[in-house]
Amino acid sequence: MYATAIGGTHYTFADLRELLAKASPLRSGDALAGIIAADATERVAAQMTLADVPLRTFLAEAITPYEDDEVTRLIIDTHDANAFMPVSHLTVGGLRDWLLSDAATSAILATLAPGLTPEMAAAVAKISRLQDLITIATKCKITTRFRGTLGLPGRLSARLQPNHPTDDTKGILASIIDGLLLGSGDAVIGINPASDSPERCYELLRLMDDLRLRLAIPTQSCALTHVTTTLALIERGAPVDLVFQSIAGTENANRSFGIDLALLRESHTAALALKRGAFGNDSDNVMYFETGQGSALSAGAHHNCDQQTLEARAYAVARAFRPLLVNTVVGFIGPEYLFDGKQITRAGLEDHFCGKLLGLPMGCDVCYTNHAEADQDDMDGLLTLLATAGVTFVMGVPGADDIMLNYQSTSFHDVLAVRELLGLRPAPEFEAWLNDMGLMKDGRSLRANDKPGELPAPFAPLLAEA
């Protein structure tokens, strides 16, 4: 039991799970689950109590039973005690203070990451201001490689997301060309198929790979289909660069996605065997994972845990497979879980902070559904804050409006704007290609600025085809 008193009122919390939930900043998903603090005073009491919890407690007290949940077993069994040693004497509050200090350098944080559990990261996030989340995340430098190098300082990558409601290849090709001309696509060209048909996914993979080869683009492609479909496509000889899968923070939530750790291991091994990366043995980042606060609750698999802590636990699943990309689709599930722009903003910065602290190449789909109390001004704010915090990649969607998934995200122009605002550039290999194509010079998009009407010669026949 955990307890504290404020103004003569005593507050008690039965276990670490309840303490974490009641210390979590207000959000609609936890209210829906009935696990939030009764009022702001109880929330502050929980945060004060949580700040005094020793970090070692998280190794002794699991929020879901070890014997019942394979994600818990993964967290405990892979914990690096040696990496944890430098902070093992600290409390949650002490870790926050240390992370904000000059002693916590990028190099030291990289060696610390395997020693931190997701619950530790989530606990620090709960007692941190947005400024803290940004300041600490900027120190975390995580680099991954496939055909390009992602996550380098001073860089901001973008996933080119050319979804189409009927998977029309001409419509998809037109969106890809639009994105490339505006400098998006260095993280990945990734399509969410409207149909999970293996035939359609094969066709889309072939479309993206043919275009990549035709233009010699140093990027990677991905069809965001279920991992079992991708495994079948690999066996068929499809040009699979990355294996995609949505993941969550409990075993039962992952089962609701039709996966377990064994299936992810099988797909990881299969993708590695293809050896499609450009860096030889260093091209071992072959997975693309997506997450989002509220997924476990929506599956009835949250075990009375708060959604932010469970989101951080999904990152333990991700880091076991050394992914190229991890993307928190922050506002996609809807207002039942993140009600408005304020909650979406907080969640996006929390997710990015926790993922980076745990050693992951974190991106964020800065997004909202049309029935949420949010608008594009909220997305502009979160995008700018994340770019300041060193986010690895964001989304590039035509007009910021995904016409297949029917939600609002960030546009190709939004990516350009924040790059120019903060002096950020695409991945170096992709930037060199943009320069060679006459689309960029000195980090500036010529297409968007100086020569909006001029197109490189290789694009003219592509536009005719589209």
Coordinates of C-alpha atoms in Angstrom, one line a residue:
M1 CA 0.0 0.0 0.0
Y2 CA 1.1 3.6 -0.8
A3 CA -0.1 6.6 1.2
T4 CA 0.3 10.3 1.7
A5 CA -1.6 13.2 3.3
I6 CA -2.5 16.7 1.9
G7 CA -4.1 19.3 4.1
G8 CA -5.1 16.8 6.8
T9 CA -6.7 14.4 4.2
H10 CA -5.0 11.0 3.9
Y11 CA -4.8 9.3 0.6
T12 CA -4.1 5.6 0.1
F13 CA -3.4 3.6 -3.0
A14 CA -3.7 -0.2 -2.9
D15 CA -0.9 -1.1 -5.2
L16 CA 1.5 0.3 -7.8
R17 CA -1.1 -0.2 -10.6
E18 CA -3.6 2.0 -8.8
L19 CA -1.0 4.6 -7.9
L20 CA 0.2 4.9 -11.6
A21 CA -3.4 5.2 -12.8
K22 CA -4.4 7.9 -10.3
A23 CA -1.1 9.8 -10.9
S24 CA -1.8 10.0 -14.6
P25 CA -2.9 13.4 -16.0
L26 CA -6.6 13.4 -16.8
R27 CA -7.8 11.7 -20.0
S28 CA -11.1 10.3 -21.2
G29 CA -9.9 6.7 -21.7
D30 CA -9.0 6.3 -18.0
A31 CA -12.2 8.0 -17.0
L32 CA -14.1 5.5 -19.2
A33 CA -12.2 2.7 -17.4
G34 CA -13.1 4.1 -14.0
I35 CA -9.6 4.2 -12.8
I36 CA -8.8 8.0 -12.6
A37 CA -8.3 10.0 -9.5
A38 CA -11.5 11.3 -7.9
D39 CA -10.3 15.0 -8.3
A40 CA -7.3 17.1 -8.9
T41 CA -6.2 16.9 -5.3
E42 CA -6.1 13.1 -5.3
R43 CA -4.2 13.2 -8.6
V44 CA -1.6 15.5 -7.0
A45 CA -1.4 13.2 -3.9
A46 CA -0.8 10.3 -6.2
Q47 CA 1.9 12.1 -8.1
M48 CA 3.7 13.2 -4.9
T49 CA 3.5 9.6 -3.7
L50 CA 4.8 8.2 -7.0
A51 CA 7.7 10.6 -7.0
D52 CA 9.0 9.0 -3.8
V53 CA 8.7 5.4 -5.0
P54 CA 12.2 3.8 -5.4
L55 CA 12.9 2.6 -8.9
R56 CA 13.7 -0.9 -7.6
T57 CA 10.0 -1.2 -6.7
F58 CA 9.1 -1.6 -10.4
L59 CA 11.3 -4.7 -10.6
A60 CA 9.6 -6.3 -7.6
E61 CA 6.0 -5.3 -8.2
A62 CA 4.4 -6.0 -11.6
I63 CA 1.3 -4.2 -12.7
T64 CA 0.1 -7.4 -14.5
P65 CA 1.1 -10.8 -13.1
Y66 CA 4.3 -12.3 -14.4
E67 CA 2.7 -15.7 -14.8
D68 CA -0.3 -14.4 -16.7
D69 CA 1.2 -11.9 -19.2
E70 CA 4.1 -12.5 -21.7
V71 CA 4.7 -8.8 -22.0
T72 CA 5.5 -8.6 -18.3
R73 CA 7.7 -11.6 -18.7
L74 CA 9.5 -10.0 -21.5
I75 CA 10.1 -6.8 -19.5
I76 CA 11.4 -8.6 -16.4
D77 CA 13.4 -11.3 -18.3
T78 CA 15.2 -8.8 -20.6
H79 CA 15.9 -6.2 -17.9
D80 CA 19.6 -5.2 -18.0
A81 CA 20.7 -5.0 -14.3
N82 CA 24.1 -3.6 -15.2
A83 CA 22.7 -0.8 -17.3
F84 CA 20.2 0.0 -14.5
M85 CA 23.0 0.2 -11.8
P86 CA 23.8 3.9 -12.2
V87 CA 20.2 5.0 -11.3
S88 CA 19.2 2.0 -9.1
H89 CA 19.4 4.1 -5.9
L90 CA 17.0 6.7 -7.2
T91 CA 13.3 7.3 -6.8
V92 CA 11.0 8.2 -9.6
G93 CA 11.4 11.9 -8.7
G94 CA 15.1 11.5 -8.4
L95 CA 15.3 10.0 -11.9
R96 CA 13.3 12.9 -13.3
D97 CA 15.7 15.4 -11.7
W98 CA 18.7 13.4 -12.9
L99 CA 17.4 13.2 -16.5
L100 CA 17.0 17.0 -16.5
S101 CA 20.6 17.5 -15.3
D102 CA 23.7 18.0 -17.4
A103 CA 24.9 14.6 -16.1
A104 CA 22.4 12.8 -18.3
T105 CA 24.2 13.1 -21.7
S106 CA 23.0 11.5 -24.9
A107 CA 25.8 8.8 -24.6
I108 CA 24.8 8.0 -21.0
L109 CA 21.1 7.8 -21.8
A110 CA 21.9 5.3 -24.6
T111 CA 23.6 3.0 -22.2
L112 CA 20.9 3.4 -19.6
A113 CA 17.9 2.6 -21.9
P114 CA 18.1 -1.3 -21.5
G115 CA 18.1 -0.8 -17.7
L116 CA 14.8 1.1 -17.6
T117 CA 11.4 -0.6 -17.6
P118 CA 8.4 0.9 -19.4
E119 CA 6.7 1.4 -16.0
M120 CA 9.7 3.5 -14.8
A121 CA 9.5 5.7 -18.0
A122 CA 5.7 6.1 -17.6
A123 CA 6.1 7.0 -14.0
V124 CA 8.6 9.8 -14.8
A125 CA 6.3 11.1 -17.5
K126 CA 3.4 11.4 -15.1
I127 CA 5.3 13.8 -12.8
S128 CA 6.8 15.8 -15.7
R129 CA 5.7 19.0 -17.4
L130 CA 5.5 19.2 -21.1
Q131 CA 8.8 21.2 -21.0
D132 CA 10.4 18.3 -19.1
L133 CA 9.2 15.7 -21.6
I134 CA 10.6 17.8 -24.5
T135 CA 13.9 18.6 -22.8
I136 CA 14.7 15.0 -21.9
A137 CA 13.6 13.6 -25.2
T138 CA 16.0 15.9 -27.1
K139 CA 18.9 14.2 -25.4
C140 CA 17.9 10.8 -26.6
K141 CA 19.6 10.1 -29.9
I142 CA 18.5 6.8 -31.6
T143 CA 19.7 6.0 -35.1
T144 CA 18.4 3.3 -37.4
R145 CA 19.2 2.3 -40.9
F146 CA 17.8 0.4 -43.9
R147 CA 18.4 2.3 -47.2
G148 CA 18.7 5.6 -45.4
T149 CA 19.9 6.7 -41.9
L150 CA 17.1 7.9 -39.6
G151 CA 17.2 9.8 -36.3
L152 CA 20.4 11.8 -36.8
P153 CA 20.6 15.2 -35.1
G154 CA 19.2 18.0 -37.1
R155 CA 17.0 15.7 -39.2
L156 CA 13.3 15.2 -39.4
S157 CA 12.0 12.4 -41.6
A158 CA 8.5 11.8 -43.0
R159 CA 6.4 8.7 -43.8
L160 CA 4.8 9.3 -47.2
Q161 CA 1.2 8.0 -46.6
P162 CA -0.6 7.8 -50.0
N163 CA -3.7 5.9 -48.9
H164 CA -6.7 5.5 -51.3
P165 CA -10.2 4.3 -50.4
T166 CA -10.3 1.8 -53.3
D167 CA -6.5 1.1 -53.5
D168 CA -6.6 2.6 -57.0
T169 CA -3.0 2.4 -58.2
K170 CA -3.1 5.6 -60.2
G171 CA -4.5 7.5 -57.3
I172 CA -1.8 6.1 -55.0
L173 CA 0.9 6.8 -57.6
A174 CA -0.2 10.4 -57.9
S175 CA 0.0 10.9 -54.1
I176 CA 3.4 9.3 -54.0
I177 CA 4.7 11.6 -56.7
D178 CA 3.2 14.6 -54.9
G179 CA 4.9 13.6 -51.7
L180 CA 8.3 13.0 -53.2
L181 CA 8.2 16.4 -55.0
L182 CA 7.7 18.0 -51.6
G183 CA 10.4 16.1 -49.8
S184 CA 8.4 13.4 -48.0
G185 CA 9.1 9.7 -48.0
D186 CA 12.6 9.3 -46.4
A187 CA 11.2 7.4 -43.4
V188 CA 9.1 5.1 -45.5
I189 CA 6.5 5.0 -48.2
G190 CA 3.8 3.2 -46.3
I191 CA 0.4 2.3 -47.6
N192 CA -2.6 1.2 -45.4
P193 CA -4.4 -1.1 -47.9
A194 CA -8.1 -0.6 -48.0
S195 CA -8.3 -4.4 -48.4
D196 CA -6.2 -6.9 -46.6
S197 CA -6.3 -9.1 -49.7
P198 CA -2.9 -10.6 -50.3
E199 CA -3.2 -10.0 -54.0
R200 CA -3.9 -6.3 -53.5
C201 CA -1.0 -6.0 -51.0
Y202 CA 1.3 -7.7 -53.5
E203 CA 0.3 -5.3 -56.2
L204 CA 0.9 -2.3 -53.9
L205 CA 4.3 -3.6 -52.8
R206 CA 5.3 -4.1 -56.5
L207 CA 4.1 -0.6 -57.4
M208 CA 6.2 1.0 -54.6
D209 CA 9.3 -1.1 -55.4
D210 CA 9.1 -0.5 -59.1
L211 CA 8.9 3.3 -58.5
R212 CA 11.8 3.1 -56.0
L213 CA 14.0 1.3 -58.5
R214 CA 13.0 3.5 -61.4
L215 CA 13.9 6.7 -59.6
A216 CA 16.7 5.2 -57.5
I217 CA 15.1 6.5 -54.3
P218 CA 17.1 5.7 -51.1
T219 CA 14.0 4.8 -49.1
Q220 CA 12.0 1.8 -48.0
S221 CA 8.4 0.8 -48.6
C222 CA 5.8 -1.0 -46.5
A223 CA 2.2 -2.3 -46.9
L224 CA 0.7 -1.9 -43.5
T225 CA -1.1 -5.2 -43.5
H226 CA -1.3 -8.0 -40.8
V227 CA 2.0 -9.7 -40.1
T228 CA 0.6 -13.1 -41.3
T229 CA -0.3 -11.6 -44.6
T230 CA 3.3 -10.2 -44.9
L231 CA 4.8 -13.6 -44.0
A232 CA 2.8 -15.1 -46.9
L233 CA 3.9 -12.4 -49.2
I234 CA 7.6 -13.0 -48.2
E235 CA 7.1 -16.7 -49.1
R236 CA 5.7 -15.7 -52.4
G237 CA 8.7 -13.5 -53.2
A238 CA 7.1 -10.1 -52.9
P239 CA 9.4 -7.1 -52.5
V240 CA 9.0 -6.7 -48.7
D241 CA 11.3 -4.2 -47.1
L242 CA 9.7 -3.8 -43.7
V243 CA 7.3 -6.0 -41.7
F244 CA 4.5 -3.9 -40.1
Q245 CA 2.3 -4.7 -37.1
S246 CA 0.2 -2.9 -34.6
I247 CA 1.2 -3.8 -31.1
A248 CA 0.0 -3.2 -27.5
G249 CA 1.2 -3.4 -23.9
T250 CA -0.5 -6.6 -22.7
E251 CA -0.6 -10.2 -23.9
N252 CA -4.4 -10.1 -24.3
A253 CA -4.4 -6.9 -26.2
N254 CA -1.8 -8.3 -28.6
R255 CA -4.0 -11.4 -29.0
S256 CA -6.9 -9.1 -30.0
F257 CA -4.6 -8.0 -32.9
G258 CA -4.0 -11.7 -33.8
I259 CA -0.4 -11.8 -32.7
D260 CA 2.0 -12.9 -30.0
L261 CA 5.7 -12.6 -29.4
A262 CA 6.5 -15.8 -31.1
L263 CA 4.8 -14.6 -34.3
L264 CA 6.7 -11.4 -34.2
R265 CA 10.0 -13.3 -33.8
E266 CA 9.1 -15.5 -36.9
S267 CA 8.4 -12.4 -39.0
H268 CA 11.5 -10.6 -37.8
T269 CA 13.6 -13.6 -38.8
A270 CA 11.9 -13.8 -42.2
A271 CA 12.5 -10.2 -42.9
L272 CA 16.2 -10.3 -41.9
A273 CA 16.7 -13.2 -44.2
L274 CA 15.7 -11.1 -47.2
K275 CA 18.8 -8.8 -46.8
R276 CA 17.2 -6.0 -48.8
G277 CA 18.8 -3.1 -46.8
A278 CA 21.7 -1.0 -48.2
F279 CA 24.1 -1.3 -45.3
G280 CA 24.8 -5.1 -45.2
N281 CA 24.8 -6.5 -41.7
D282 CA 23.9 -3.1 -40.3
S283 CA 20.6 -3.2 -42.1
D284 CA 19.0 -5.2 -39.3
N285 CA 16.2 -2.6 -38.6
V286 CA 13.4 -4.4 -40.6
M287 CA 10.3 -3.9 -38.4
Y288 CA 7.7 -1.1 -38.4
F289 CA 5.4 -0.9 -35.4
E290 CA 2.4 1.3 -34.6
T291 CA 0.9 1.9 -31.2
G292 CA -1.6 4.2 -29.6
Q293 CA -2.9 5.0 -26.1
G294 CA -6.2 3.2 -25.5
S295 CA -5.8 0.1 -27.6
A296 CA -5.7 -2.2 -24.7
L297 CA -8.8 -0.7 -23.1
S298 CA -10.7 -0.9 -26.5
A299 CA -9.9 -4.6 -26.5
G300 CA -11.0 -5.1 -22.9
A301 CA -7.4 -6.1 -22.1
H302 CA -6.2 -3.3 -19.9
H303 CA -6.3 -5.1 -16.5
N304 CA -7.3 -1.9 -14.8
C305 CA -4.1 -0.2 -15.8
D306 CA -4.0 3.3 -17.2
Q307 CA -3.5 3.8 -20.9
Q308 CA -0.3 5.7 -20.8
T309 CA 1.5 3.0 -18.8
L310 CA 0.2 0.3 -21.1
E311 CA 1.4 2.4 -24.1
A312 CA 4.9 2.5 -22.6
R313 CA 4.7 -1.3 -22.2
A314 CA 4.1 -1.7 -25.9
Y315 CA 7.5 -0.1 -26.4
A316 CA 9.1 -3.1 -24.6
V317 CA 7.6 -5.3 -27.3
A318 CA 8.9 -3.0 -30.0
R319 CA 12.5 -2.7 -28.7
A320 CA 12.8 -6.5 -28.5
F321 CA 12.9 -6.5 -32.4
R322 CA 15.2 -3.5 -33.1
P323 CA 12.6 -1.7 -35.4
L324 CA 13.4 0.8 -38.0
L325 CA 10.4 2.9 -37.0
V326 CA 7.9 3.1 -34.2
N327 CA 4.9 5.3 -34.6
T328 CA 2.4 6.4 -32.0
V329 CA -0.8 7.2 -33.8
V330 CA -1.7 9.5 -31.1
G331 CA -5.3 10.7 -31.8
F332 CA -6.5 8.0 -34.1
I333 CA -8.6 5.9 -31.7
G334 CA -10.9 8.8 -30.9
P335 CA -12.2 11.1 -28.2
E336 CA -13.3 8.1 -26.0
Y337 CA -9.6 7.8 -25.2
L338 CA -8.1 11.2 -25.8
F339 CA -10.9 13.7 -25.7
D340 CA -9.5 17.0 -27.0
G341 CA -6.4 18.8 -28.3
K342 CA -5.0 19.2 -24.9
Q343 CA -5.1 15.5 -24.1
I344 CA -3.8 14.6 -27.6
T345 CA -0.9 17.0 -27.2
R346 CA 0.0 15.6 -23.8
A347 CA -0.2 12.0 -24.9
G348 CA 1.9 12.6 -28.0
L349 CA 4.7 14.1 -26.0
E350 CA 4.5 11.4 -23.3
D351 CA 4.7 8.7 -25.9
H352 CA 7.6 10.2 -27.7
F353 CA 9.4 10.8 -24.3
C354 CA 8.9 7.2 -23.1
G355 CA 9.8 5.6 -26.4
K356 CA 13.0 7.6 -26.8
L357 CA 14.0 7.0 -23.2
L358 CA 13.6 3.3 -23.8
G359 CA 15.8 3.5 -26.8
L360 CA 13.3 3.5 -29.7
P361 CA 13.2 5.5 -33.0
M362 CA 10.0 7.2 -32.2
G363 CA 7.7 8.9 -34.7
C364 CA 4.2 10.3 -34.2
D365 CA 1.2 10.5 -36.4
V366 CA 0.0 13.9 -35.2
C367 CA -3.7 13.3 -35.8
Y368 CA -7.3 13.5 -34.7
T369 CA -10.6 12.1 -35.7
N370 CA -13.4 14.4 -36.9
H371 CA -15.5 13.8 -33.8
A372 CA -12.8 14.8 -31.3
E373 CA -12.6 18.2 -29.7
A374 CA -9.5 19.1 -31.7
D375 CA -8.6 20.9 -34.9
Q376 CA -5.6 21.6 -37.1
D377 CA -4.3 24.3 -34.8
D378 CA -3.8 21.7 -32.2
M379 CA -1.9 19.6 -34.7
D380 CA 0.3 22.5 -35.7
G381 CA 1.2 23.0 -32.0
L382 CA 1.9 19.3 -31.3
L383 CA 3.9 18.9 -34.6
T384 CA 6.1 21.9 -33.7
L385 CA 6.6 20.7 -30.1
L386 CA 7.6 17.2 -31.3
A387 CA 10.0 18.5 -33.9
T388 CA 11.6 20.6 -31.1
A389 CA 11.8 17.4 -29.0
G390 CA 13.7 15.5 -31.7
V391 CA 10.9 13.3 -33.1
T392 CA 12.3 10.8 -35.6
F393 CA 9.5 11.1 -38.2
V394 CA 6.0 12.4 -38.7
M395 CA 3.3 11.7 -41.4
G396 CA 3.1 13.3 -44.8
V397 CA -0.5 12.9 -46.0
P398 CA -2.0 14.7 -49.1
G399 CA -3.7 17.8 -47.7
A400 CA -3.4 16.4 -44.2
D401 CA -6.7 14.5 -44.9
D402 CA -6.5 10.7 -45.1
I403 CA -9.4 9.9 -47.4
M404 CA -9.2 6.2 -46.8
L405 CA -8.8 6.1 -43.0
N406 CA -11.0 9.2 -42.7
Y407 CA -9.0 11.1 -40.1
Q408 CA -6.8 14.3 -40.1
S409 CA -3.1 14.2 -39.9
T410 CA -0.2 16.3 -41.2
S411 CA 0.5 17.3 -44.8
F412 CA 3.6 17.3 -47.0
H413 CA 3.6 21.1 -46.6
D414 CA 3.4 20.8 -42.8
V415 CA 6.6 18.7 -42.9
L416 CA 8.3 21.3 -45.1
A417 CA 7.2 24.2 -42.8
V418 CA 8.5 22.7 -39.6
R419 CA 11.8 21.7 -41.3
E420 CA 12.4 25.2 -42.5
L421 CA 11.2 26.7 -39.2
L422 CA 13.6 24.7 -37.1
G423 CA 16.4 24.2 -39.6
L424 CA 15.8 20.5 -39.9
R425 CA 16.6 18.3 -43.0
P426 CA 15.6 14.9 -44.4
A427 CA 17.7 11.8 -43.9
P428 CA 21.1 12.5 -45.5
E429 CA 20.8 9.8 -48.3
F430 CA 17.3 11.1 -49.2
E431 CA 18.5 14.7 -49.1
A432 CA 21.3 13.9 -51.5
W433 CA 18.7 12.3 -53.8
L434 CA 16.5 15.4 -53.6
N435 CA 19.4 17.6 -54.5
D436 CA 20.3 15.4 -57.4
M437 CA 16.7 15.5 -58.7
G438 CA 16.7 19.3 -58.5
L439 CA 14.1 19.3 -55.7
M440 CA 16.2 20.7 -52.9
K441 CA 19.2 22.9 -52.3
D442 CA 20.9 23.8 -49.0
G443 CA 18.0 22.1 -47.1
R444 CA 15.3 24.2 -48.9
S445 CA 12.6 22.7 -51.1
L446 CA 13.0 24.3 -54.5
R447 CA 9.6 22.9 -55.6
A448 CA 7.8 24.6 -52.7
N449 CA 9.7 27.9 -52.9
D450 CA 11.7 28.9 -56.0
K451 CA 10.5 26.7 -58.8
P452 CA 7.0 25.5 -58.0
G453 CA 6.1 25.0 -61.7
E454 CA 9.2 23.1 -62.8
L455 CA 9.5 19.3 -62.5
P456 CA 12.5 17.0 -62.9
A457 CA 12.4 15.2 -66.2
P458 CA 12.0 11.7 -64.7
F459 CA 8.7 12.8 -63.1
A460 CA 6.9 13.8 -66.3
P461 CA 6.2 10.3 -67.6
L462 CA 5.2 9.2 -64.1
L463 CA 2.6 12.0 -63.9
A464 CA 1.3 10.9 -67.3
E465 CA 0.8 7.4 -66.0
A466 CA -0.9 8.7 -62.8

